[in-house]
Short mmCIF file of C-alpha atoms in Angstrom, two decimals:
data_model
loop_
_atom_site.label_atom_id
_atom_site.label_comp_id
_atom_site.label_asym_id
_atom_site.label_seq_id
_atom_site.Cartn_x
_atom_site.Cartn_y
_atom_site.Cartn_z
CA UNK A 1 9.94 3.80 20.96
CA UNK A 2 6.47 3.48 19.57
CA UNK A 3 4.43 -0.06 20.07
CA UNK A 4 3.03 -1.16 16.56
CA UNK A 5 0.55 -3.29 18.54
CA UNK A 6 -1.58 -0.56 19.79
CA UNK A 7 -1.34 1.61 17.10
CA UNK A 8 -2.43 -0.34 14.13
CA UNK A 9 -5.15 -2.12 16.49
CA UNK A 10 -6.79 1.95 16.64
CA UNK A 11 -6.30 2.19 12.85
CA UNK A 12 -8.91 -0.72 12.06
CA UNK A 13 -11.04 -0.17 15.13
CA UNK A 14 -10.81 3.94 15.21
CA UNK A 15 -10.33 5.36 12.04
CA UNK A 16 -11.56 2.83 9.52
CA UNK A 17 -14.54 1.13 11.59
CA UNK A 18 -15.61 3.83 13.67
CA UNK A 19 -14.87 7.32 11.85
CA UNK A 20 -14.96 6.54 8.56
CA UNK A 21 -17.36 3.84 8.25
CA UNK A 22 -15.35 1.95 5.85
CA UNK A 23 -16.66 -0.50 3.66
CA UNK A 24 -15.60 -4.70 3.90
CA UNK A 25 -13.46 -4.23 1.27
CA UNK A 26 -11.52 -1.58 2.24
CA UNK A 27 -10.60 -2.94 5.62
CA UNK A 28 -10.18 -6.37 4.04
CA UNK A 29 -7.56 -5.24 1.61
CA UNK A 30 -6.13 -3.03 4.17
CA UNK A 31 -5.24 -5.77 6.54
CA UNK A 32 -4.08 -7.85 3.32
CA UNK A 33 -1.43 -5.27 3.20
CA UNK A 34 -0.77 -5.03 7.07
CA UNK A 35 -0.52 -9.10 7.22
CA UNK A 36 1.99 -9.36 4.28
CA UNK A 37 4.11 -6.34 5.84
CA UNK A 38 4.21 -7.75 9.43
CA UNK A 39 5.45 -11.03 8.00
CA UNK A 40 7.80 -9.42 5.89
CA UNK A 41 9.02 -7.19 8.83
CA UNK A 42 9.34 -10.14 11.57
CA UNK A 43 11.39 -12.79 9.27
CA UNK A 44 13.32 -8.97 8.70
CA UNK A 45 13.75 -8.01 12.10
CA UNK A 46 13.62 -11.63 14.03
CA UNK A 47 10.68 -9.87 16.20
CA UNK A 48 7.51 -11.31 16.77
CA UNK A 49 4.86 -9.57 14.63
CA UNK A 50 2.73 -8.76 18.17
CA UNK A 51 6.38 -6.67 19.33
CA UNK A 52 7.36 -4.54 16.38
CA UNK A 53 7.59 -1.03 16.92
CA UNK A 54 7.00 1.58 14.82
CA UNK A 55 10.91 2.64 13.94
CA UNK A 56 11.15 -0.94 13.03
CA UNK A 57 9.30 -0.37 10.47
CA UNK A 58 11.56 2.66 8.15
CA UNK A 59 12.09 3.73 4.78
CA UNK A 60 14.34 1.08 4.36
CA UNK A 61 11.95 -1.78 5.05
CA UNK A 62 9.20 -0.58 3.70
CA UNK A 63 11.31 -0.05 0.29
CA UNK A 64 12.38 -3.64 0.30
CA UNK A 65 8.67 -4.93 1.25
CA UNK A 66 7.26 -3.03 -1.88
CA UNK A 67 10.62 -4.28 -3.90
CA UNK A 68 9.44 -7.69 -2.81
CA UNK A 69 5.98 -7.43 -3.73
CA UNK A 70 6.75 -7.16 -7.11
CA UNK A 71 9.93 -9.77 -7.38
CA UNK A 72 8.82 -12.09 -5.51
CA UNK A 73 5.03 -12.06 -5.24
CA UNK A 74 5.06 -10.48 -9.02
CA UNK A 75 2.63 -8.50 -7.85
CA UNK A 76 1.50 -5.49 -10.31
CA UNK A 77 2.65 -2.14 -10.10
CA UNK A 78 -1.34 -0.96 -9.51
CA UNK A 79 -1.45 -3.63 -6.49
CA UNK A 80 2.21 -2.45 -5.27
CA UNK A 81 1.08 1.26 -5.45
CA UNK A 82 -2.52 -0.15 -3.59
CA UNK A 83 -0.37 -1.53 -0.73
CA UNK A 84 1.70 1.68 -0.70
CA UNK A 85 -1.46 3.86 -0.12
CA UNK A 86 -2.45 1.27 3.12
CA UNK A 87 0.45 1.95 4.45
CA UNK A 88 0.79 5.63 4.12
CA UNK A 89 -2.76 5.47 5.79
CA UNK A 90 -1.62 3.99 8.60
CA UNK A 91 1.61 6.39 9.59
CA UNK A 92 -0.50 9.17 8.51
CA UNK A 93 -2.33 8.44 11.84
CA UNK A 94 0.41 7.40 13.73
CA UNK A 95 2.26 10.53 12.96
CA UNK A 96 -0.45 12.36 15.69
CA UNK A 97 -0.25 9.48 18.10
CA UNK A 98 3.73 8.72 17.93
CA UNK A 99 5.24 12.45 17.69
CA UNK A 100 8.50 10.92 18.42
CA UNK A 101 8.83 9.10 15.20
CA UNK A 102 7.65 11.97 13.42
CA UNK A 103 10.84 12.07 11.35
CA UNK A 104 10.83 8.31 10.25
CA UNK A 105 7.14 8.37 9.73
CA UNK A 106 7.68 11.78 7.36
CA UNK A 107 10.17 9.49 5.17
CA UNK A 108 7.83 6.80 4.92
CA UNK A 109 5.18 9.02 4.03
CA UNK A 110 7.55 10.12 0.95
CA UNK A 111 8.29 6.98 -0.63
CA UNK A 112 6.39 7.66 -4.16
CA UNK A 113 3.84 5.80 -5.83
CA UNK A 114 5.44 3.98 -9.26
CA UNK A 115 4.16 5.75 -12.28
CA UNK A 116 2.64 2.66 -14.67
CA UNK A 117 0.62 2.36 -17.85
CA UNK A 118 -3.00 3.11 -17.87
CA UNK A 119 -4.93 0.56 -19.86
CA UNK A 120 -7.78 2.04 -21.98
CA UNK A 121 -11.42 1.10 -20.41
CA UNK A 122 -13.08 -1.93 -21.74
CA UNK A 123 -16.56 -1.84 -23.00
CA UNK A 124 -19.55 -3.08 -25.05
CA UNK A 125 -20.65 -1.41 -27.56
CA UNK A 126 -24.71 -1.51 -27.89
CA UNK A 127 -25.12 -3.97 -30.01
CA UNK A 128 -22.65 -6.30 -27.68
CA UNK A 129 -25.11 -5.67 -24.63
CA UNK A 130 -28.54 -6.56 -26.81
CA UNK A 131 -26.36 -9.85 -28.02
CA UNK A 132 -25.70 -10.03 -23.68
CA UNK A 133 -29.32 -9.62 -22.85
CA UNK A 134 -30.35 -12.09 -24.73
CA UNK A 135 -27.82 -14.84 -23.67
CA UNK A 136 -30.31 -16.32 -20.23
CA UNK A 137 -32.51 -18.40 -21.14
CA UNK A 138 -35.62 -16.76 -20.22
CA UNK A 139 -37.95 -19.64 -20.61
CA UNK A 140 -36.40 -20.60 -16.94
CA UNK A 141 -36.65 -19.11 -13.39
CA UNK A 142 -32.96 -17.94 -13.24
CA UNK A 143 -32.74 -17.30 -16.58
CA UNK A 144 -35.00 -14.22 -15.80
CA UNK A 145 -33.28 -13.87 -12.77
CA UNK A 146 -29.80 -13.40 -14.79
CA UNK A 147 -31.66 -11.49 -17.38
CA UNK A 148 -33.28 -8.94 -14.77
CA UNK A 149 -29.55 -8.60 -13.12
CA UNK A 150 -27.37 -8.16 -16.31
CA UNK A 151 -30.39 -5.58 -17.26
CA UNK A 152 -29.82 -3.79 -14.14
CA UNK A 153 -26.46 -3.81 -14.10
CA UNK A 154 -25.58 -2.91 -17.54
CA UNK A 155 -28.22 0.27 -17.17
CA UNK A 156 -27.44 1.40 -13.91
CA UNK A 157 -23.33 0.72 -13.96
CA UNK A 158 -23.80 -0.29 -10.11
CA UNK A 159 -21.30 -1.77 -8.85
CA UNK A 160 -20.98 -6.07 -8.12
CA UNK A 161 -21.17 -5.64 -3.97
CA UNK A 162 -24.26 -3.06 -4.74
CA UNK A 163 -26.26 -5.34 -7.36
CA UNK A 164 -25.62 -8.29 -4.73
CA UNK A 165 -26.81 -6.05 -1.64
CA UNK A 166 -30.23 -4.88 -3.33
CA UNK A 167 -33.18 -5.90 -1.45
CA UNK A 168 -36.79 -5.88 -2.89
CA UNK A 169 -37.40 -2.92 -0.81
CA UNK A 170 -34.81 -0.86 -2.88
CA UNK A 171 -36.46 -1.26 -5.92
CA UNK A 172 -39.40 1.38 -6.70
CA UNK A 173 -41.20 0.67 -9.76
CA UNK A 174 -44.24 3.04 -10.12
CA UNK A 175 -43.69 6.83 -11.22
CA UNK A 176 -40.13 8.07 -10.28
CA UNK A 177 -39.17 4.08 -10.83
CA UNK A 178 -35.62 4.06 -9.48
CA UNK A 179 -32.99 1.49 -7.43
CA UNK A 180 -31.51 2.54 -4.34
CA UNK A 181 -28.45 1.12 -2.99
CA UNK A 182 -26.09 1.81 0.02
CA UNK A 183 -22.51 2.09 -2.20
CA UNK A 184 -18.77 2.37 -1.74
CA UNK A 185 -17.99 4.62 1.34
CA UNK A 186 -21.21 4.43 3.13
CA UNK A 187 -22.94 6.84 0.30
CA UNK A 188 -26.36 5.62 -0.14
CA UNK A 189 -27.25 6.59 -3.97
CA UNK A 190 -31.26 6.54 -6.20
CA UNK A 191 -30.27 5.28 -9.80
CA UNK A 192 -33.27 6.14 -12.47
CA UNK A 193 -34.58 2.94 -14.34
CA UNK A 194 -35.53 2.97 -18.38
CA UNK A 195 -38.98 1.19 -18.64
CA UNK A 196 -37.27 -1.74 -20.11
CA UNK A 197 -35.62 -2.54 -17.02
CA UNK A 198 -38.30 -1.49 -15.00
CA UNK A 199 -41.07 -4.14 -17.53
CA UNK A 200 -37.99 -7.37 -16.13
CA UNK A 201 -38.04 -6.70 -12.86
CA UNK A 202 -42.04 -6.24 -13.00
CA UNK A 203 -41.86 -9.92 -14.11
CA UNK A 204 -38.93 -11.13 -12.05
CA UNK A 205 -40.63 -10.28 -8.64
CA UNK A 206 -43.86 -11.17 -9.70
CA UNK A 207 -43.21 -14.75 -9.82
CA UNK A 208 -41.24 -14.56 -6.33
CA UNK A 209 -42.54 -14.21 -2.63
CA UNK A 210 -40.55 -11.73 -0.18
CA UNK A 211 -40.85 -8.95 1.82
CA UNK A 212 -38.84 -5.65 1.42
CA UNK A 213 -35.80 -6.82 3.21
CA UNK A 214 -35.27 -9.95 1.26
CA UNK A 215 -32.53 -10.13 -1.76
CA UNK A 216 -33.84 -8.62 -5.25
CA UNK A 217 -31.78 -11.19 -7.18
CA UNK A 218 -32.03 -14.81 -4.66
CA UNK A 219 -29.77 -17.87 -5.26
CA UNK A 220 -32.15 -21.25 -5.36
CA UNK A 221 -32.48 -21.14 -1.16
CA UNK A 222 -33.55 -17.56 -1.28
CA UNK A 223 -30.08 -16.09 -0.04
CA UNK A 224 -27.91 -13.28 -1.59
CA UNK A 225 -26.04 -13.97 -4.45
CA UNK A 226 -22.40 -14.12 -3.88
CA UNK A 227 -20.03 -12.25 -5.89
CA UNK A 228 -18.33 -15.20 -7.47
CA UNK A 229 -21.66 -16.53 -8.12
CA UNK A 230 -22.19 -12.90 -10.41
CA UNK A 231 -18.60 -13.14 -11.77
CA UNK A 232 -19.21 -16.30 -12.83
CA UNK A 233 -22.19 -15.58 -14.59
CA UNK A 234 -20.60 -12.43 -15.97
CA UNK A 235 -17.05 -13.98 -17.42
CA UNK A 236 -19.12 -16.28 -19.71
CA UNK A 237 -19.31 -13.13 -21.73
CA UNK A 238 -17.58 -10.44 -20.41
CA UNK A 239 -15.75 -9.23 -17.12
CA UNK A 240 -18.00 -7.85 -14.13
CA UNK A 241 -16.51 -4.25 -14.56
CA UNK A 242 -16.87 -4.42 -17.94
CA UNK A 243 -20.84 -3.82 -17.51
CA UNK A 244 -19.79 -0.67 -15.29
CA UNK A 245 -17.93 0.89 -18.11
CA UNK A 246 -20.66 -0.18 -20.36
CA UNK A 247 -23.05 2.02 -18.47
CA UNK A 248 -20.66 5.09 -18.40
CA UNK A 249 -19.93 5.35 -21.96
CA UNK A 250 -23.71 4.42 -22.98
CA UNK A 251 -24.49 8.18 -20.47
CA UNK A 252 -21.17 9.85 -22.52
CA UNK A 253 -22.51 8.57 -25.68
CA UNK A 254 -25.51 10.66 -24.90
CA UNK A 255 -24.49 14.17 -24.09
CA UNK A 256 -24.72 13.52 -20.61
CA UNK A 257 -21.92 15.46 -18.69
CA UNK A 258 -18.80 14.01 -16.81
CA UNK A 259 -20.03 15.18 -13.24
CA UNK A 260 -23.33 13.91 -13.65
CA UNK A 261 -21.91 10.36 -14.78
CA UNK A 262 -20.04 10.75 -11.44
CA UNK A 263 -23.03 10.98 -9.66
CA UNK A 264 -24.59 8.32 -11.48
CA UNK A 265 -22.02 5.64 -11.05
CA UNK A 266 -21.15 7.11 -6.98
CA UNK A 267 -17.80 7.94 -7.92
CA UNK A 268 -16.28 10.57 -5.06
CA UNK A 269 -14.34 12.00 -7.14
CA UNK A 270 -15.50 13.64 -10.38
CA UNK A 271 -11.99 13.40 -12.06
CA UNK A 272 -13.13 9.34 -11.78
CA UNK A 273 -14.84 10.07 -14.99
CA UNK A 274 -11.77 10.86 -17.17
CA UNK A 275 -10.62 7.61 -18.21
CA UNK A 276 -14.17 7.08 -19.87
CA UNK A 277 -13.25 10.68 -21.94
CA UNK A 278 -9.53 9.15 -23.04
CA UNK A 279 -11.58 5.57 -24.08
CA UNK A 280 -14.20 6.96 -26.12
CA UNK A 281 -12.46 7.05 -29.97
CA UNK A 282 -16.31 8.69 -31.62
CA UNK A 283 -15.94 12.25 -29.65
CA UNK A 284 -12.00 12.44 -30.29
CA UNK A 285 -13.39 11.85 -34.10
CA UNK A 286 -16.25 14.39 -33.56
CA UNK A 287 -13.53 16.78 -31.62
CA UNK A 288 -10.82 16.29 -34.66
CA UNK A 289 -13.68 16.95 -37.31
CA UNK A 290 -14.48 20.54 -35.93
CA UNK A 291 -10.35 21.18 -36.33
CA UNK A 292 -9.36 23.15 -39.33
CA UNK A 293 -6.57 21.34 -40.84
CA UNK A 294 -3.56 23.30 -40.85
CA UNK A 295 -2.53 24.12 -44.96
CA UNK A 296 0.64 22.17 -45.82
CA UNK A 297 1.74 19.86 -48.21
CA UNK A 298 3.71 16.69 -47.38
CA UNK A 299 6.88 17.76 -49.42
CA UNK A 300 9.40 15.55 -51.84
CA UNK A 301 11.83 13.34 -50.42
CA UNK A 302 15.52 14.26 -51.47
CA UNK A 303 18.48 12.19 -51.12
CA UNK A 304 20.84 13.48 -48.37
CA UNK A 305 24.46 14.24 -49.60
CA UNK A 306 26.65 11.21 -49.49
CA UNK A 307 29.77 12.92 -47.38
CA UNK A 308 26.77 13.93 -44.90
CA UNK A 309 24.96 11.02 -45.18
CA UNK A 310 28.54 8.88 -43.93
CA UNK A 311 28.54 11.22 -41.26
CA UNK A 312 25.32 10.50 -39.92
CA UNK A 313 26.11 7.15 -39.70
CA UNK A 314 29.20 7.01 -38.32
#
């Protein structure tokens, strides 16, 4: 039989570190999902976490892990499907380094995803971002400071761990003004500014010393913002993501096209986009208006027979 041990230790260090360059959050929620499994599997089993093999872990366990993600952690079905996908990760590269479990690891590779609801997209409409904008007090230092990032972030739709990773080097302002940032999956990305942004952060890093490699939007001591320290100042109006979506449907609203929103917002995959498409109610209106109406009339109700009608409700 397989050893776990080695195998999962080449997954981090291998394929997600080395190979794939994945980002913190990746490998932190992917060994999440390893650490709850392993426990799960030892109090299973009775074997030491560190002496698991691989056809410990089957169909069958890996079934009633996922079962007890959601009955007893009440986990959601999107965070039980996320934990799936970590785990089918895994096996798919242990299936080239254990070819004698090839048949167990095939099963596991089968268990499905659980189909759930989608939720529609939440975001603001215009008039909610001016009323957003203008919630910092701007008469103080990090009132501009909060102003400058909510700017950025609700015209640029980057992402929380890419507004709190911008340095002052990142930012050009002069012709071609524009915000680099290194984003999800290693893909560095140039975002376009509006002159409004561009006229804050003229007057945000005026007022502040640096060089290039210091943080565009500083806590008090000069360091990065953290991202609870941006969620925080976020949820007193709205959720972080929210400012994301904001960003794609302002570009949708606009004409712009679905791949080029995918550019825009670093998405890997253009079908990303879709959800924006199913949230935005104004081009289903302008797609029903340009619909010729099919010519029928709504009919007369008439009372079903009374022999039928005891029928029908037997």
């Amino acid at each position: 039989m397989s050893a776990l041990a080695p195998i999962l230790q080449g997954f981090f260090t291998d394929k997600l570190i080395r190979q794939r360059r994945s980002g913190p959050n990746t490998i932190a929620a992917y060994r999440d999902t390893w650490r709850l499994l392993l426990q799960f599997a030892s109090r299973a089993t009775g074997t030491a976490p560190n002496r698991l093999d691989l056809a410990q872990l089957d169909t069958a366990l890996v079934t009633a892990f996922l079962q007890h993600l959601e009955a007893e952690r009440h986990n959601t079905i999107a965070t039980r499907n996320a934990r799936l996908a970590a785990i089918r990760s895994l096996f798919r590269y242990a299936a080239l380094r254990a070819p004698e479990n090839a048949e167990q690891i095939s099963r596991v590779l089968a268990i499905p995803p659980k189909r759930c609801d989608r939720t529609v997209v939440c975001f603001l409409t215009a008039a909610e971002i001016d009323a957003l904008l203008a919630a910092p007090n701007r008469s103080t230092r990090l009132g501009r400071r909060d102003h400058a990032l909510l700017l950025v972030a609700c015209q640029t739709g980057l992402r929380v761990s890419e507004l709190i990773g911008l340095t002052r080097g990142d930012v050009v302002l002069g012709t071609g003004a524009h915000v680099r940032c290194h984003g999800k999956g290693r893909k560095d990305r140039a975002t376009p500014l509006t002159s409004q942004t561009v006229a804050a952060l003229r007057v945000w890093l005026a007022e502040q010393d640096g060089g290039p490699g210091d943080p565009l939007f500083a806590t008090r001591n000069g360091g990065p913002l953290s991202r609870d320290a941006v969620a925080k100042l976020v949820a007193k109006h709205v959720a972080p993501h929210t400012l994301r979506h904001s960003a794609a449907m302002a570009l949708l609203h606009a004409g712009v096209d679905t791949s080029v929103i995918a550019l825009w917002l670093g998405h890997e995959d253009p079908g990303s986009t879709q959800p924006y498409l199913h949230a935005d109610l104004t081009i289903k209106e302008q797609a029903l208006a340009r619909v010729q109406p099919p010519n029928t009339r709504p009919g007369r109700y008439r009372a079903p027979d009374s022999l039928l009608a005891f029928l029908d409700h037997l």
